[in-house]
XYZ file of C-alpha atoms in Angstrom:
611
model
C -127.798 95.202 36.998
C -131.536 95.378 37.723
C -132.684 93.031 40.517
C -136.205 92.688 41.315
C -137.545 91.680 45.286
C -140.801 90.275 45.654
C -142.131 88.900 49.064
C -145.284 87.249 49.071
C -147.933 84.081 50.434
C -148.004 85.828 54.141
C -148.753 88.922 54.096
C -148.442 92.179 53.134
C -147.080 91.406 49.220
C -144.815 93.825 47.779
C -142.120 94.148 45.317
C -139.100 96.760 44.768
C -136.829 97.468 41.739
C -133.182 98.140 42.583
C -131.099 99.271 39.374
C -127.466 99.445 40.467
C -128.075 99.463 43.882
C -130.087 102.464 43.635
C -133.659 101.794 44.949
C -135.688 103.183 41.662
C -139.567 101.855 42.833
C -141.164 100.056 45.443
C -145.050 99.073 46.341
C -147.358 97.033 48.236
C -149.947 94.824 45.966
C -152.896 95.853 48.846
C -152.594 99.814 47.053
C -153.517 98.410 43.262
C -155.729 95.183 44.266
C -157.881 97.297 46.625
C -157.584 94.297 49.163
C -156.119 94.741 52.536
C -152.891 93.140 53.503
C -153.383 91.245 50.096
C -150.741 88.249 50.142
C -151.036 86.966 47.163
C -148.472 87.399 44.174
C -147.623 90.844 43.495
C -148.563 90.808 40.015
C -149.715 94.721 40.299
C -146.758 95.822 42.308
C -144.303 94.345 39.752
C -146.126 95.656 37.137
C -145.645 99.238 38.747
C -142.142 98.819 39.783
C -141.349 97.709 36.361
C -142.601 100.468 34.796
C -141.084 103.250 37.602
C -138.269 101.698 36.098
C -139.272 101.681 32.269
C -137.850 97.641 31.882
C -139.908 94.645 31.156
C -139.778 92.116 33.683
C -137.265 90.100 31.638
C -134.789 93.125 31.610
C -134.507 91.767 35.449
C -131.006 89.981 35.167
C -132.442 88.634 39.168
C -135.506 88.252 41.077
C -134.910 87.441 44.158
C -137.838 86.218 46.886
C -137.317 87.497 50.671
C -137.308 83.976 52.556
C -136.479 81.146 52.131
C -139.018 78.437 51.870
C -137.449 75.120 52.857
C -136.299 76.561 56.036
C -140.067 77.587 56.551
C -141.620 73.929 56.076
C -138.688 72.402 58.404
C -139.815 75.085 61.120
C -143.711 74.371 60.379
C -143.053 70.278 60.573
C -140.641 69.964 63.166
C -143.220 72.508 65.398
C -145.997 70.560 64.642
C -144.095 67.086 65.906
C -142.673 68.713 69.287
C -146.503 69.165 70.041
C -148.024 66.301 68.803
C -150.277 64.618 68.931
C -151.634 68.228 69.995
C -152.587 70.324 67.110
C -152.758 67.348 64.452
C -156.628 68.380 63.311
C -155.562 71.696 62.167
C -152.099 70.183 60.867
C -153.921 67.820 58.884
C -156.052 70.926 57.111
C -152.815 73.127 56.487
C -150.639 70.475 55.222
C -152.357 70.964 51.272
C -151.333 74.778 51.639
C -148.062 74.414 53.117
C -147.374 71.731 50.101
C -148.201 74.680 47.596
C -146.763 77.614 49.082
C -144.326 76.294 51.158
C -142.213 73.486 49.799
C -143.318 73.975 46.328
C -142.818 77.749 46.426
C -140.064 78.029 43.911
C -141.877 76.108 41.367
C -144.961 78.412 42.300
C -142.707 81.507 41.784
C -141.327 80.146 38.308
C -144.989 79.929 37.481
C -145.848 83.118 38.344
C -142.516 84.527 36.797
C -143.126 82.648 33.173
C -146.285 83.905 32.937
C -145.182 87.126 32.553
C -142.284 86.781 30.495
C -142.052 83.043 29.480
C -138.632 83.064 27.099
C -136.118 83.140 30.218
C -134.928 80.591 32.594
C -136.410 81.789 35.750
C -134.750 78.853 37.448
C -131.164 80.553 36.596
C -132.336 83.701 37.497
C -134.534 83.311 40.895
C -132.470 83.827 43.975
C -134.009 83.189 47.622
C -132.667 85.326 50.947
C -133.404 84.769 54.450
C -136.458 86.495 55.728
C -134.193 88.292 58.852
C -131.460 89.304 56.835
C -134.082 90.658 53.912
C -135.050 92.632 57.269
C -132.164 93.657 58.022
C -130.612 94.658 54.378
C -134.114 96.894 54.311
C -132.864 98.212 57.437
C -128.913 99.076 56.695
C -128.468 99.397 53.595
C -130.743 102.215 52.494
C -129.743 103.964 56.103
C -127.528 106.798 56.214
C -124.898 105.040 58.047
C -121.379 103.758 57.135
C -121.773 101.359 60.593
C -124.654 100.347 62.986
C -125.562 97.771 64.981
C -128.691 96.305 63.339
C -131.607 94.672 65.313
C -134.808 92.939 63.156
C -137.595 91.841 65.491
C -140.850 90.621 64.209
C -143.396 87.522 64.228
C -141.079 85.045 62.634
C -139.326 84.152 60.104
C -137.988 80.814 58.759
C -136.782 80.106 62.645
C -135.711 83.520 63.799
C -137.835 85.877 65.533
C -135.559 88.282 66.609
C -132.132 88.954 65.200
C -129.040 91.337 65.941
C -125.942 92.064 64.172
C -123.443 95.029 62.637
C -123.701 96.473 59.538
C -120.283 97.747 57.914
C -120.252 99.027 54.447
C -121.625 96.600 52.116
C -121.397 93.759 54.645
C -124.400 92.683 57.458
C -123.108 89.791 59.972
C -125.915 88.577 62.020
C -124.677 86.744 65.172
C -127.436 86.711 67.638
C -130.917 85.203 67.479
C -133.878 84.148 68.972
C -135.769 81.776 67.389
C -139.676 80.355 67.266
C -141.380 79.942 69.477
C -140.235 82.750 71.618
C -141.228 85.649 70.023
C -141.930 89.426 71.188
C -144.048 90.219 67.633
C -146.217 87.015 68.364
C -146.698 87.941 72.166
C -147.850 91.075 71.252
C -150.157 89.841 68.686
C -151.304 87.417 71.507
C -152.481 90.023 73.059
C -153.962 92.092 69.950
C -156.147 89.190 69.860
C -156.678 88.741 73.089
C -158.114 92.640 73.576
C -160.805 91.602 70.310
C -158.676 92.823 67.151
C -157.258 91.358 64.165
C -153.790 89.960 64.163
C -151.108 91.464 62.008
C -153.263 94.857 61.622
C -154.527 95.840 65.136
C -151.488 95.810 67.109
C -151.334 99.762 65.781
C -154.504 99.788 68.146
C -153.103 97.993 71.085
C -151.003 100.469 70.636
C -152.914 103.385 70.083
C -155.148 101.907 73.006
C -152.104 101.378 75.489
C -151.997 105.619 77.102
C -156.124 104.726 78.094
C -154.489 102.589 80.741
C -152.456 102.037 83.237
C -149.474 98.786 83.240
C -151.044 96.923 86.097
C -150.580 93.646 84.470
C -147.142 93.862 83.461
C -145.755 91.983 86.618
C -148.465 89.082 85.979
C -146.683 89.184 82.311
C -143.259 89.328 83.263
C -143.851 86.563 86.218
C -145.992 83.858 84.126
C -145.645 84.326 80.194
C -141.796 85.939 79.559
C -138.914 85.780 81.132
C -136.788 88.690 80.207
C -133.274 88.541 80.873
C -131.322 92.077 81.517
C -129.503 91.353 77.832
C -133.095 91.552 76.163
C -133.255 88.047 75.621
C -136.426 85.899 76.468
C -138.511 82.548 76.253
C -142.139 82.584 76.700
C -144.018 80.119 78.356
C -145.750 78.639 75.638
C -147.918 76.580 77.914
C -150.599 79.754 77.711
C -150.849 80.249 73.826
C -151.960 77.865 71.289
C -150.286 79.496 68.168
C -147.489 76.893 67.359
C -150.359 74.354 67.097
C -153.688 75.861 67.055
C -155.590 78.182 65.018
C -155.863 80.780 68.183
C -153.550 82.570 69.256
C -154.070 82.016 72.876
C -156.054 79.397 75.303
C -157.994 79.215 78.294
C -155.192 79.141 80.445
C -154.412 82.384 79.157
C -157.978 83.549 79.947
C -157.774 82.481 83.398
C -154.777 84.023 84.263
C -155.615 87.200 83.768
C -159.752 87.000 84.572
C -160.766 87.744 81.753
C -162.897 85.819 78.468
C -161.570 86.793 74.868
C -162.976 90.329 73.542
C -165.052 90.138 70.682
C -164.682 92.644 68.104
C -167.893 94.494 68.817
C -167.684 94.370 72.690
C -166.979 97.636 74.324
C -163.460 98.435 75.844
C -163.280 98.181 79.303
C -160.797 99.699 81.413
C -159.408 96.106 81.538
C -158.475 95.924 78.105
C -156.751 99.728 78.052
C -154.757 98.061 81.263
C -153.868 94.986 79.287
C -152.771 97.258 75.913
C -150.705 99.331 78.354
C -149.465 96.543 80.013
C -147.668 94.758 77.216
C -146.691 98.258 75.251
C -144.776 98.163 78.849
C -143.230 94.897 78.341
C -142.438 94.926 75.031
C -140.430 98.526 75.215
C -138.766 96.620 78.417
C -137.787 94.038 75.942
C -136.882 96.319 73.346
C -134.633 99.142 75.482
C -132.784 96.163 77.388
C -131.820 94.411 74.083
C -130.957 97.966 72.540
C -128.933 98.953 75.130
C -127.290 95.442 75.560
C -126.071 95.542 71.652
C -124.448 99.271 72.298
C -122.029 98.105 74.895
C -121.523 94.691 73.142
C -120.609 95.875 69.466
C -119.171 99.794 70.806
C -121.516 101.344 68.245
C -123.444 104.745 68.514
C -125.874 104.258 65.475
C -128.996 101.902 65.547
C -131.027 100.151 62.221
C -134.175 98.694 63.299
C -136.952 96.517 61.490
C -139.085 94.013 61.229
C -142.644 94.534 62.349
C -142.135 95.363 65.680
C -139.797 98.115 64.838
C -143.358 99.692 63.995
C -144.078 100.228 67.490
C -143.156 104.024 67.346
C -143.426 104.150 71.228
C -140.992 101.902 72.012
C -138.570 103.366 69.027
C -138.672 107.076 70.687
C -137.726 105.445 74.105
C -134.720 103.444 72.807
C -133.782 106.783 71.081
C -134.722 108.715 74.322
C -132.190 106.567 76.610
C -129.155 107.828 75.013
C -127.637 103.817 73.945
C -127.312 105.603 70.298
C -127.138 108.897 69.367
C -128.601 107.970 66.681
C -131.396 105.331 64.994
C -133.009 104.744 61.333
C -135.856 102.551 60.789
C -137.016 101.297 57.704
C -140.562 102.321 56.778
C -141.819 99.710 55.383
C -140.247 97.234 58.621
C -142.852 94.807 58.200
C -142.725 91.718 55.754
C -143.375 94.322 52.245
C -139.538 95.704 53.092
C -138.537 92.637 52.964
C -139.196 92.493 48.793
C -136.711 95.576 49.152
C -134.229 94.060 51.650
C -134.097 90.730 49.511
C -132.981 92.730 46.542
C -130.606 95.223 48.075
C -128.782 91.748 49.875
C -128.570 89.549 46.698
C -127.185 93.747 45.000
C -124.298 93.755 47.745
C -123.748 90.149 49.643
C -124.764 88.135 46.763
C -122.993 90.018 43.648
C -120.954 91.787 45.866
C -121.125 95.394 45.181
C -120.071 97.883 46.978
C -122.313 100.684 48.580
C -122.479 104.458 48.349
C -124.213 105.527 51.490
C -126.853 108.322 50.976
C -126.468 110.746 53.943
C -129.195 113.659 52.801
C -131.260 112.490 54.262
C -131.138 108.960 53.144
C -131.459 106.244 50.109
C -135.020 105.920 50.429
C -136.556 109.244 49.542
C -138.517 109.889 51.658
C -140.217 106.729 50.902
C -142.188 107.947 48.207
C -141.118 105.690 45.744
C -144.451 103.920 44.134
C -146.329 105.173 41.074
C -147.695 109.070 40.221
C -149.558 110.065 37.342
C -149.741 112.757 35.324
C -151.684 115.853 35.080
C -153.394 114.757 31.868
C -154.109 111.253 33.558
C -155.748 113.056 36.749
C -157.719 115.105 34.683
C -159.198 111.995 32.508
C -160.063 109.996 35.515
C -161.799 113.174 37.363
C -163.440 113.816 34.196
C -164.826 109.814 33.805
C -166.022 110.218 37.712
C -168.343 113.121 36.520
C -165.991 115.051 39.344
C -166.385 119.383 39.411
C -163.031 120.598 39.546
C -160.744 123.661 39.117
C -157.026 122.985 38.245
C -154.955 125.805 39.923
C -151.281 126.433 39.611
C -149.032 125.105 42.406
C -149.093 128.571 44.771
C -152.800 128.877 44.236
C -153.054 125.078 44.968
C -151.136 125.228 48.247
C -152.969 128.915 49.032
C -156.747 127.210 49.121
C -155.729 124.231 50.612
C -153.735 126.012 53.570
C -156.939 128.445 53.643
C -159.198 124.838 53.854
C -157.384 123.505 56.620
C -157.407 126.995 58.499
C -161.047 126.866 58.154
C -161.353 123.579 59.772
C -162.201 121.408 56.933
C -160.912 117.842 56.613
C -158.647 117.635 53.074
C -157.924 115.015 50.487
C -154.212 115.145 49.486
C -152.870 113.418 46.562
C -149.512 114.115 45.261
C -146.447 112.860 43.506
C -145.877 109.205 44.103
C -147.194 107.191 46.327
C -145.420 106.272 50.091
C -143.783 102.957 50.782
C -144.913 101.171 53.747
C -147.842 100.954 56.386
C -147.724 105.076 56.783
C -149.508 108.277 54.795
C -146.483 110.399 54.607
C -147.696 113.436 52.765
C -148.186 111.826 49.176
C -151.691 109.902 50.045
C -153.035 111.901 53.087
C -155.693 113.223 54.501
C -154.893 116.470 56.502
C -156.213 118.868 59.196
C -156.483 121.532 61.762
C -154.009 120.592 64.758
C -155.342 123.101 66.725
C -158.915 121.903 66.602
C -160.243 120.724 69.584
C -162.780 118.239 67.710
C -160.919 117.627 64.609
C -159.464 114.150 65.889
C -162.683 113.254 66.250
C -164.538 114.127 63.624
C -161.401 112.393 61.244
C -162.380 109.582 63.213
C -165.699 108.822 63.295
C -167.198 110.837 59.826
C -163.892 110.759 57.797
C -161.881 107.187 58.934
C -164.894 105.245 60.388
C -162.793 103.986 62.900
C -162.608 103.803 67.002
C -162.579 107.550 68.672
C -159.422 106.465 70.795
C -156.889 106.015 67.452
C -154.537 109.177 67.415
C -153.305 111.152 65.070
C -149.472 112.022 63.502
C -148.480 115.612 63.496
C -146.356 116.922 60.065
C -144.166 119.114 61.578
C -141.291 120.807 59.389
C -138.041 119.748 60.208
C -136.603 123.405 61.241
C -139.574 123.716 63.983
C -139.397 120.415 65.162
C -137.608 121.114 68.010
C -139.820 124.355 68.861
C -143.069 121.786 69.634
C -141.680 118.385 70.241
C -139.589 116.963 72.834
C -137.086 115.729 69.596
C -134.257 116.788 68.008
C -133.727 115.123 65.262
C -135.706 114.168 62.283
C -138.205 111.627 62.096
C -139.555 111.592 58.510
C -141.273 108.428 58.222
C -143.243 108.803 61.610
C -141.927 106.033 63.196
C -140.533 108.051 66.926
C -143.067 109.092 69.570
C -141.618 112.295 70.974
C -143.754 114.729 73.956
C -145.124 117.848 73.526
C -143.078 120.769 74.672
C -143.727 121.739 77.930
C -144.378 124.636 77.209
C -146.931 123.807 74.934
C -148.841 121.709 76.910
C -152.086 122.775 79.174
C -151.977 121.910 82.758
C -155.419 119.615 83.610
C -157.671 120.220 86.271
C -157.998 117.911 89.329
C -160.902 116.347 87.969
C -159.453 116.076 84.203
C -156.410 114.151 85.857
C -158.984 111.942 87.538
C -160.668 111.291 84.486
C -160.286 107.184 82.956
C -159.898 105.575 79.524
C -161.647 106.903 76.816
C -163.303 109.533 79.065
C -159.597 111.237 78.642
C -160.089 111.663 75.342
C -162.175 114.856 74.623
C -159.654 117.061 77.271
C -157.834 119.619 75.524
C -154.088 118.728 76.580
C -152.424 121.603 74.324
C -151.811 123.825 71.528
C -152.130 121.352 69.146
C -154.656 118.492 70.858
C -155.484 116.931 67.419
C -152.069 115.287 67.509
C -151.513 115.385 71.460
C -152.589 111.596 73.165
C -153.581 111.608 76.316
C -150.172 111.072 77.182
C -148.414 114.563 76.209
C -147.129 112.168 73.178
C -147.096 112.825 69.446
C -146.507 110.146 66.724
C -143.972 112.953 64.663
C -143.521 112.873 61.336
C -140.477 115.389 60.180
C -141.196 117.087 56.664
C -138.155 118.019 54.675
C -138.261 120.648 51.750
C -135.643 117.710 49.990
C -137.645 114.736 50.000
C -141.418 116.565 49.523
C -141.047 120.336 48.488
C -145.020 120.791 47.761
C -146.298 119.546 51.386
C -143.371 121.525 52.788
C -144.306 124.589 51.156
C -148.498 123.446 52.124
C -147.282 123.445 55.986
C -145.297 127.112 55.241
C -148.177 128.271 53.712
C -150.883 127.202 56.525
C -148.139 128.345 59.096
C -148.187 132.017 57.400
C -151.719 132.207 58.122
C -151.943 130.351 62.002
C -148.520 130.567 63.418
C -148.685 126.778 63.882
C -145.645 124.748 61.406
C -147.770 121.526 61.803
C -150.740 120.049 60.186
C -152.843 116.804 61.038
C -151.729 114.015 58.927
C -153.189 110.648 58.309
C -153.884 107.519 56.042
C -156.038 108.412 53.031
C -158.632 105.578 53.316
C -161.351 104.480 56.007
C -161.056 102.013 57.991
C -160.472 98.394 56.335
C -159.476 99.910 53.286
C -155.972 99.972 51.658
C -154.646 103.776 51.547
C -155.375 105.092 48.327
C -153.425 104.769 45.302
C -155.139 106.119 41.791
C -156.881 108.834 40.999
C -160.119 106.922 40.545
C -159.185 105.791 44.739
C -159.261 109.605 45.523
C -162.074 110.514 44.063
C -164.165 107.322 45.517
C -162.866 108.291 49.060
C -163.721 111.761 49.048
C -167.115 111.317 47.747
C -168.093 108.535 50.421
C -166.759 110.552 53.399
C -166.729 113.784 55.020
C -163.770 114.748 53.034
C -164.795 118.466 52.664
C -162.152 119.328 50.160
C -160.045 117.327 47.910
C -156.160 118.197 46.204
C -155.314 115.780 43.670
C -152.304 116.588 41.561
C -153.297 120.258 40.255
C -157.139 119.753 40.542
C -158.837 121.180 43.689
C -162.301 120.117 44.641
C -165.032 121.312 46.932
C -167.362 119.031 48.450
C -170.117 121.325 48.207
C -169.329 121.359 44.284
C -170.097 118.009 43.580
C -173.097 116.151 42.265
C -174.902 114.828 45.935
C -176.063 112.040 43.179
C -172.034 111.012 43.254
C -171.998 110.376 47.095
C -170.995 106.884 48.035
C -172.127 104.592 51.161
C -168.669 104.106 51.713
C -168.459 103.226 55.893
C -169.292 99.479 54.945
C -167.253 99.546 52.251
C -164.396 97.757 53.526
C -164.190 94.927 55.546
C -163.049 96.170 59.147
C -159.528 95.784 59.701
């Protein structure tokens, strides 16, 4: 039985093949279109999934969409007529897309599905889940647990913006919910725009931002916008924020209560705004840890599934892990809306036909996430060859012997290997990798090699046997989605006047052995790298070990800023040439900077639209 998942028409497009409830491919349409977040149909991505899988699309006996659209409209109308007459102007220029996307979606779908193989009945074949429980099939099915209490939190759904539930063998039951317009993903988003960045791509920032400051404003929060019960539960005061009716997503009243006007993009951080990002990271890990620890002693379980997009928030995921509730927790990496495509499919493979599952316990069903497209050695070659590219193709130890030597050096690296990750995170397939030692190497990835703001950290790749040797973490974490300390023992004490230091002036102290991956926190965003899943970056951190002593490298996105992480070849090549990229591995081929034609260098820091 092969049963395509597609979500689309948000954000974030994707699509995953599942043969036999075995997840063969998965991909995000942003990687292939070159266009970030892209939302429309994932024509690419199914293309690529389809051939992962080496079917046509009518080979798919189901396709099956991750929401469900009726429920959608009812939630968008019956919102727009509890507020009215507020709101009607920019109800009256949505209504024509609603209309298409929204309660004409299946016929849209059918469309989309006919055009690409227009002899079946797409009708009889297309299937629709709920967006939550897409979340939460992406979350417990591919898991290596028999049982788990399963919690999906995100922006929101058809009506649900946070659900729970248990997972037991092929069955999810969700029985608790909180629906729209009380919801922790949109608060936080509130707030993302709020502090001057894009919704739905810079809460990583707030995020990222949140250690600059200090949670002064979290009793304002807690007393005037949420009222958090000790269960988890909430309701917002939605007399401060305009989303459910406007095209903001908050007002003046918001403004005023916390003294502040709306950032712009290109206004300078203030100390304010690092308060504000570490003021609802505060809130939203209360929310989190009490609803965590509230499902443990309702259901009796020890084992935890999390997604939706605020199981992204690494910080908060490390704490839950850190109180002890579970002894142990799994989150899907891709948690955001693109699992869903994969969730959808795995719930119509087991609740829908009703299978039965085989749980994968080593480490997982997902492996290690890398499951969208690689190419070949003779593909590589043609496409380096077309870019007018100087390269030397090595054999694997000679490979993984210059690039350790490269990042022992200090140079920033291009790595490109085997197939591509699923999900918002570089996982050692599309990275860019350095020098955790280096004092200056988080900023120079920063501001010559991402083009992005100096305060965004950086993930460690440990290996999973010396996790425990450098990080406050026992267990593994392989799709960098737990926030763990720094040993102790690893850390550097500061001075009086380095603890006295504020925001971004924090930045430049050295904190410890490794300060390219240490926030100013003693944190680490750790991502656990297992021979099993990805034997040639496990053998590249061996290697580069051998010669420093240090089982960790620097690992992040391969892109800049704006720009979708890379996906081809051809993406590589482009990226290395219009950065400061100073070496580049890309299947067998290893290039130098210094190598290449300077007539090949690209402007490539406008490039992208800023994310």
């Amino acid at each position: 039985m092969r049963i395509l998942g597609i979500s689309a028409f948000y954000h974030d497009s994707a699509a995953a093949l599942v043969v036999d409830g075995k997840i063969v491919a998965a991909a995000q349409e942003e990687r292939f279109t070159r266009r970030k977040q892209d939302a429309r149909f994932p024509k690419s991505a199914i293309a690529a999934c389809l051939a992962q899988g080496g079917i046509t699309l009518a080979d798919c006996d189901r396709v099956v969409f991750y929401e469900k659209p009726f429920l959608k409209f009812e939630r968008l109308i019956e919102t727009y007529l509890a507020f009215a007459p507020r709101g009607f102007g920019s109800f009256l220029k949505a209504m024509p897309l609603w209309l298409k996307e929204k309660l004409f979606l299946k016929k849209l779908l059918v469309d989309e599905l006919k055009a690409i193989a227009p002899d079946c009945d797409w009708n009889e074949r297309l299937l629709f889940s709920e967006h939550h429980y897409s979340h939460a099939a992406s979350a417990f099915y591919p898991s290596p647990f028999e049982e788990a209490a399963i919690l999906t939190m995100d922006g929101v759904g058809e009506w649900a913006a946070s659900s729970a539930g248990i997972g037991r063998g092929a069955q999810i039951t969700l029985d608790r919910e909180i629906q729209f317009p009380h919801s922790l993903g949109l608060l936080y988003s509130a707030f993302t725009y709020y502090t001057g960045f894009k919704v739905n791509s810079g809460e990583y920032k707030v995020m990222g931002l949140a250690p600059y400051g200090t949670p002064r404003f979290t009793p304002t929060i807690l007393e005037h916008l949420i009222d958090v019960k000790d269960d988890g539960s909430f309701k917002l005061d939605l007399s401060y924020f305009d989303y459910c009716t406007g095209l903001r997503m908050t007002n003046d009243r918001f403004a005023r209560l916390f003294g502040l006007p709306d950032r712009s993009a290109d206004q300078l951080l203030t100390q304010d705004h690092m308060d504000l990002a570490a003021s609802i990271q505060d809130v939203t890990e209360i929310v989190m840890r009490r609803t965590a620890s509230s499902l443990a002693k309702e259901y009796g379980l020890k084992k935890l599934c999390l997604a939706g997009g605020v199981a992204l928030n690494c910080v908060a995921n490390g704490k839950i892990l850190k109180d002890g509730d579970f002894d142990d927790i799994w989150i899907q990496p891709a948690a955001g809306d693109a699992g869903g495509a994969l969730g959808a499919a795995l719930a119509a493979w087991h609740m829908e036909l009703g299978q039965p599952r085989h749980v994968e316990t080593a480490p997982d069903a997902m492996q290690g996430a890398y499951l969208g497209p690689s190419y070949t050695d003779a593909e590589i070659e043609a496409a380096l060859i077309a870019a007018g590219a100087r390269f030397t193709k090595l054999s694997p130890e000679e490979l993984i012997a210059s690039t350790a030597k490269a990042l022992a050096d200090g140079k920033a690296v291009g790595w490109f290997q085997g197939r591509m990750e699923f999900g918002p995170r570089a996982l050692g397939a599309r990275s860019i990798l350095g020098d955790p030692r280096s004092p200056s190497m988080q900023k120079l990835l920063n501001l010559k090699v991402k083009y992005r703001e100096s305060f965004r950290p950086f993930a460690p790749s440990v290996l999973r046997e010396a996790v425990s040797d450098w990080f406050e973490l026992e267990c593994d974490s392989p799709y960098m989605l737990l926030v763990a300390g720094v040993r102790p023992e690893r850390r550097r004490a500061m001075t009086a006047d380095e603890e006295n230091l504020f925001g971004i002036d924090k930045l430049n102290v050295v904190r410890s052995d490794i300060p390219a991956v240490t926030h100013v926190d003693y944190s680490a965003r750790v991502q656990t790298v297992h021979r099993e899943t990805n034997p040639i970056y496990h053998a590249l951190i061996e290697a580069f070990a051998a010669q420093t002593g240090c089982p960790i490298v620097v690992n992040t996105s391969f892109n800049v800023r704006g720009e979708p992480i890379v996906c081809t070849p051809d993406d590589a090549f482009r990226c290395f040439m219009g950065t400061d990229i100073e070496a580049l591995a890309v299947g067998p081929f290893y290039l130098e900077k210094s190598d290449q034609d300077p007539a090949l260098a690209l402007n490539y820091k406008d490039a992208f639209e800023l994310d």
